[in-house]
């Protein structure tokens, strides 16, 4: 799967959130300063070329929808992060976040419970 630039990911987040959207919907949902309609259109063309979105044409207007799910993208990103920074070790990654975020015992217990429930 190809990587997304920051701007591409910002637009994909809106498409994932909305499910399907016209360019105007995306522009309206993005934070200020709002990008120009043509800028969003160009980014959507790139996203289509990368295989992240497709569209349905209604006259001269396009409604975009995700082809790659947010879960698939998250998995790819986390796997990449795991490989690059944590020697492919979930233990190293979780230990890093536990130290960095000053996790309390309740949060640690929730993670352990989640891990155990996924193992059954």
Coordinates of N, CA and C in Angstrom, one line a residue:
X1 N 0.8 -1.2 0.0 CA 0.0 0.0 0.0 C 0.9 1.2 0.0
X2 N 0.5 2.2 -0.8 CA 1.3 3.4 -0.9 C 1.1 4.3 0.3
X3 N 2.0 5.2 0.6 CA 1.9 6.1 1.8 C 1.1 7.3 1.3
X4 N 0.5 7.9 2.3 CA -0.3 9.2 2.1 C 0.5 10.3 2.6
X5 N 0.5 11.4 1.8 CA 1.1 12.7 2.4 C 0.1 13.2 3.4
X6 N 0.6 14.2 4.1 CA -0.2 14.8 5.2 C -1.6 15.3 4.7
X7 N -1.5 16.0 3.5 CA -2.7 16.6 2.9 C -3.7 15.5 2.4
X8 N -3.1 14.4 1.8 CA -3.9 13.3 1.4 C -4.6 12.6 2.5
X9 N -3.8 12.4 3.6 CA -4.4 11.8 4.8 C -5.5 12.6 5.4
X10 N -5.3 13.9 5.4 CA -6.4 14.8 5.9 C -7.7 14.7 5.1
X11 N -7.5 14.6 3.8 CA -8.7 14.4 3.0 C -9.3 13.0 3.1
X12 N -8.4 12.0 3.2 CA -8.9 10.6 3.4 C -9.7 10.5 4.8
X13 N -9.2 11.2 5.8 CA -9.9 11.2 7.1 C -11.3 11.6 6.9
X14 N -11.5 12.7 6.1 CA -12.9 13.2 5.9 C -13.7 12.2 5.1
X15 N -13.1 11.6 4.1 CA -13.9 10.6 3.3 C -14.2 9.4 4.2
X16 N -13.3 8.9 5.0 CA -13.6 7.8 5.9 C -14.7 8.2 6.8
X17 N -14.7 9.4 7.4 CA -15.7 9.8 8.3 C -17.1 10.0 7.6
X18 N -17.1 10.5 6.4 CA -18.4 10.8 5.7 C -18.9 9.5 5.0
X19 N -18.0 8.6 4.6 CA -18.4 7.4 3.9 C -18.3 7.7 2.4
X20 N -19.0 8.7 1.9 CA -18.9 9.2 0.6 C -19.1 10.7 0.6
X21 N -18.5 11.4 -0.3 CA -18.6 12.8 -0.2 C -18.3 13.5 -1.6
X22 N -18.9 14.6 -1.8 CA -18.6 15.5 -2.9 C -17.5 16.4 -2.4
X23 N -16.7 17.0 -3.4 CA -15.6 17.8 -3.1 C -16.1 19.0 -2.1
X24 N -17.2 19.5 -2.4 CA -17.7 20.6 -1.5 C -17.9 20.2 -0.1
X25 N -18.4 18.9 0.1 CA -18.5 18.4 1.5 C -17.2 18.3 2.2
X26 N -16.2 17.9 1.4 CA -14.8 17.7 2.0 C -14.3 19.1 2.4
X27 N -14.4 20.0 1.4 CA -13.9 21.4 1.7 C -14.5 22.0 2.9
X28 N -15.9 21.8 3.0 CA -16.6 22.4 4.1 C -16.2 21.8 5.4
X29 N -15.8 20.5 5.4 CA -15.5 19.8 6.7 C -14.0 20.1 7.1
X30 N -13.2 20.5 6.2 CA -11.8 20.8 6.6 C -11.6 22.0 7.4
X31 N -10.6 22.1 8.3 CA -10.4 23.2 9.1 C -9.9 24.4 8.3
X32 N -10.1 25.6 8.9 CA -9.5 26.8 8.3 C -8.0 26.9 8.4
X33 N -7.3 27.4 7.5 CA -7.8 28.0 6.2 C -8.2 26.9 5.3
X34 N -9.4 27.1 4.7 CA -10.0 26.1 3.8 C -9.2 26.0 2.5
X35 N -8.8 24.8 2.1 CA -8.2 24.7 0.8 C -9.1 25.0 -0.4
X36 N -8.6 25.4 -1.5 CA -9.4 25.7 -2.6 C -10.0 24.4 -3.2
X37 N -11.1 24.6 -3.8 CA -11.9 23.4 -4.4 C -10.9 22.7 -5.3
X38 N -10.2 23.4 -6.2 CA -9.3 22.8 -7.2 C -8.2 22.0 -6.5
X39 N -7.7 22.5 -5.4 CA -6.7 21.8 -4.7 C -7.2 20.4 -4.2
X40 N -8.4 20.4 -3.6 CA -9.0 19.2 -3.1 C -9.2 18.3 -4.3
X41 N -9.7 18.8 -5.4 CA -9.9 18.0 -6.6 C -8.6 17.3 -7.1
X42 N -7.6 18.1 -7.1 CA -6.3 17.5 -7.5 C -5.8 16.4 -6.5
X43 N -5.9 16.6 -5.2 CA -5.6 15.6 -4.3 C -6.4 14.3 -4.4
X44 N -7.7 14.5 -4.7 CA -8.6 13.4 -4.9 C -8.2 12.6 -6.2
X45 N -7.7 13.3 -7.2 CA -7.2 12.5 -8.4 C -6.0 11.7 -8.0
X46 N -5.1 12.3 -7.2 CA -3.9 11.5 -6.8 C -4.3 10.3 -5.9
X47 N -5.3 10.5 -5.0 CA -5.8 9.4 -4.2 C -6.4 8.3 -5.0
X48 N -7.1 8.7 -6.1 CA -7.7 7.7 -7.0 C -6.5 6.9 -7.7
X49 N -5.5 7.6 -8.2 CA -4.4 7.0 -8.8 C -3.7 6.0 -7.9
X50 N -3.6 6.4 -6.6 CA -3.0 5.5 -5.6 C -3.9 4.4 -5.2
X51 N -5.1 4.4 -5.6 CA -6.1 3.3 -5.2 C -6.8 3.5 -3.9
X52 N -6.8 4.7 -3.4 CA -7.4 4.9 -2.1 C -8.9 5.3 -2.2
X53 N -9.3 5.9 -3.3 CA -10.7 6.3 -3.5 C -11.1 6.0 -4.9
X54 N -12.4 6.0 -5.1 CA -13.0 5.9 -6.4 C -14.2 6.9 -6.4
X55 N -14.9 7.0 -7.5 CA -16.0 7.9 -7.5 C -17.2 7.4 -8.4
X56 N -18.3 8.0 -8.1 CA -19.5 7.9 -9.0 C -19.7 9.3 -9.6
X57 N -20.0 9.3 -10.9 CA -20.2 10.6 -11.5 C -21.7 10.9 -11.7
X58 N -22.1 12.0 -11.2 CA -23.5 12.5 -11.4 C -23.4 13.8 -12.2
X59 N -23.7 13.6 -13.5 CA -23.5 14.8 -14.4 C -22.1 15.2 -14.5
X60 N -21.8 16.4 -14.0 CA -20.4 16.9 -14.0 C -19.8 17.0 -12.6
X61 N -20.5 16.3 -11.7 CA -20.1 16.3 -10.3 C -19.7 14.8 -9.9
X62 N -18.6 14.7 -9.1 CA -18.1 13.4 -8.6 C -18.4 13.2 -7.1
X63 N -18.9 12.1 -6.8 CA -19.0 11.7 -5.4 C -17.9 10.6 -5.1
X64 N -17.0 10.9 -4.2 CA -15.9 10.0 -3.9 C -16.3 9.1 -2.7
X65 N -15.7 7.9 -2.7 CA -15.9 7.0 -1.6 C -14.5 6.2 -1.4
X66 N -14.3 5.7 -0.2 CA -13.0 5.1 0.1 C -13.0 3.7 -0.6
X67 N -11.8 3.3 -1.1 CA -11.6 1.9 -1.5 C -10.8 1.2 -0.5
X68 N -9.9 1.9 0.2 CA -9.1 1.4 1.3 C -9.8 1.8 2.6
X69 N -10.1 0.8 3.4 CA -10.7 1.1 4.7 C -9.7 1.7 5.7
X70 N -10.3 2.5 6.6 CA -9.4 3.1 7.6 C -8.7 2.0 8.4
X71 N -9.3 0.9 8.7 CA -8.7 -0.2 9.5 C -7.5 -0.8 8.7
X72 N -7.6 -0.9 7.4 CA -6.5 -1.5 6.6 C -5.4 -0.5 6.6
X73 N -5.7 0.8 6.5 CA -4.6 1.8 6.5 C -3.9 1.9 7.9
X74 N -4.7 1.9 8.9 CA -4.2 1.9 10.3 C -3.2 0.7 10.5
X75 N -3.6 -0.5 10.1 CA -2.8 -1.7 10.2 C -1.5 -1.5 9.5
X76 N -1.5 -1.0 8.3 CA -0.3 -0.7 7.5 C 0.6 0.3 8.2
X77 N 0.0 1.3 8.7 CA 0.8 2.4 9.4 C 1.4 1.9 10.7
X78 N 0.6 1.1 11.5 CA 1.2 0.6 12.7 C 2.3 -0.4 12.5
X79 N 2.1 -1.3 11.5 CA 3.1 -2.3 11.1 C 4.4 -1.6 10.7
X80 N 4.3 -0.5 10.0 CA 5.4 0.3 9.5 C 6.1 0.9 10.7
X81 N 5.4 1.5 11.6 CA 5.9 2.1 12.8 C 6.6 1.1 13.7
X82 N 5.9 -0.1 13.8 CA 6.5 -1.2 14.6 C 7.8 -1.6 14.1
X83 N 7.9 -1.7 12.8 CA 9.2 -2.2 12.1 C 10.3 -1.1 12.2
X84 N 9.9 0.1 12.0 CA 10.9 1.2 11.9 C 11.5 1.6 13.3
X85 N 10.6 1.6 14.3 CA 11.0 2.2 15.6 C 11.1 1.2 16.8
X86 N 10.5 0.0 16.6 CA 10.3 -0.8 17.8 C 10.8 -2.3 17.5
X87 N 11.7 -2.5 16.5 CA 12.2 -3.8 16.2 C 11.2 -4.9 16.1
X88 N 10.0 -4.5 15.5 CA 8.9 -5.4 15.3 C 8.4 -6.1 16.6
X89 N 8.5 -5.3 17.7 CA 8.1 -5.8 19.0 C 7.0 -5.0 19.5
X90 N 5.8 -5.6 19.7 CA 4.7 -5.0 20.3 C 5.0 -4.6 21.8
X91 N 5.8 -5.5 22.4 CA 6.2 -5.2 23.8 C 7.0 -3.9 23.9
X92 N 7.9 -3.7 23.0 CA 8.7 -2.5 23.0 C 7.8 -1.3 22.7
X93 N 6.9 -1.4 21.8 CA 6.0 -0.3 21.4 C 5.1 0.1 22.6
X94 N 4.5 -0.9 23.2 CA 3.6 -0.7 24.3 C 4.3 -0.1 25.5
X95 N 5.5 -0.6 25.8 CA 6.3 -0.1 26.9 C 6.7 1.4 26.6
X96 N 7.0 1.7 25.4 CA 7.3 3.1 25.0 C 6.1 4.0 25.4
X97 N 4.9 3.6 24.9 CA 3.7 4.4 25.1 C 3.3 4.4 26.6
X98 N 3.5 3.3 27.3 CA 3.2 3.3 28.7 C 4.1 4.3 29.5
X99 N 5.4 4.3 29.2 CA 6.3 5.3 29.8 C 5.9 6.7 29.4
X100 N 5.7 6.9 28.1 CA 5.5 8.3 27.6 C 4.2 8.9 28.1
X101 N 3.2 8.1 28.2 CA 1.9 8.6 28.5 C 1.6 8.5 30.0
X102 N 2.5 8.0 30.8 CA 2.3 7.9 32.3 C 1.0 7.2 32.5
X103 N 0.8 6.0 31.9 CA -0.4 5.2 32.0 C -0.6 4.8 33.5
X104 N -1.8 4.9 33.9 CA -2.1 4.4 35.3 C -2.5 2.9 35.2
X105 N -2.6 2.3 36.4 CA -2.8 0.9 36.5 C -4.1 0.5 35.8
X106 N -5.2 1.3 35.9 CA -6.4 1.0 35.3 C -6.3 0.9 33.7
X107 N -5.5 1.8 33.1 CA -5.3 1.7 31.7 C -4.5 0.5 31.3
X108 N -3.5 0.1 32.1 CA -2.7 -1.1 31.8 C -3.6 -2.3 31.9
X109 N -4.4 -2.3 33.0 CA -5.3 -3.5 33.2 C -6.3 -3.6 32.0
X110 N -6.8 -2.5 31.4 CA -7.7 -2.5 30.3 C -7.0 -3.1 29.1
X111 N -5.7 -2.7 28.9 CA -4.9 -3.2 27.7 C -4.7 -4.8 27.9
X112 N -4.4 -5.2 29.1 CA -4.2 -6.6 29.4 C -5.5 -7.4 29.1
X113 N -6.6 -6.8 29.6 CA -7.9 -7.4 29.4 C -8.2 -7.5 27.9
X114 N -8.0 -6.5 27.1 CA -8.2 -6.5 25.7 C -7.3 -7.5 25.0
X115 N -6.1 -7.6 25.4 CA -5.2 -8.6 24.8 C -5.7 -10.0 25.0
X116 N -6.1 -10.3 26.3 CA -6.6 -11.6 26.7 C -7.8 -12.0 25.9
X117 N -8.7 -11.0 25.8 CA -10.0 -11.3 25.1 C -9.8 -11.6 23.6
X118 N -8.7 -11.0 23.0 CA -8.4 -11.3 21.6 C -7.7 -12.6 21.4
X119 N -7.2 -13.1 22.4 CA -6.5 -14.4 22.3 C -7.4 -15.6 22.4
X120 N -8.6 -15.4 22.9 CA -9.5 -16.6 23.0 C -10.2 -16.9 21.7

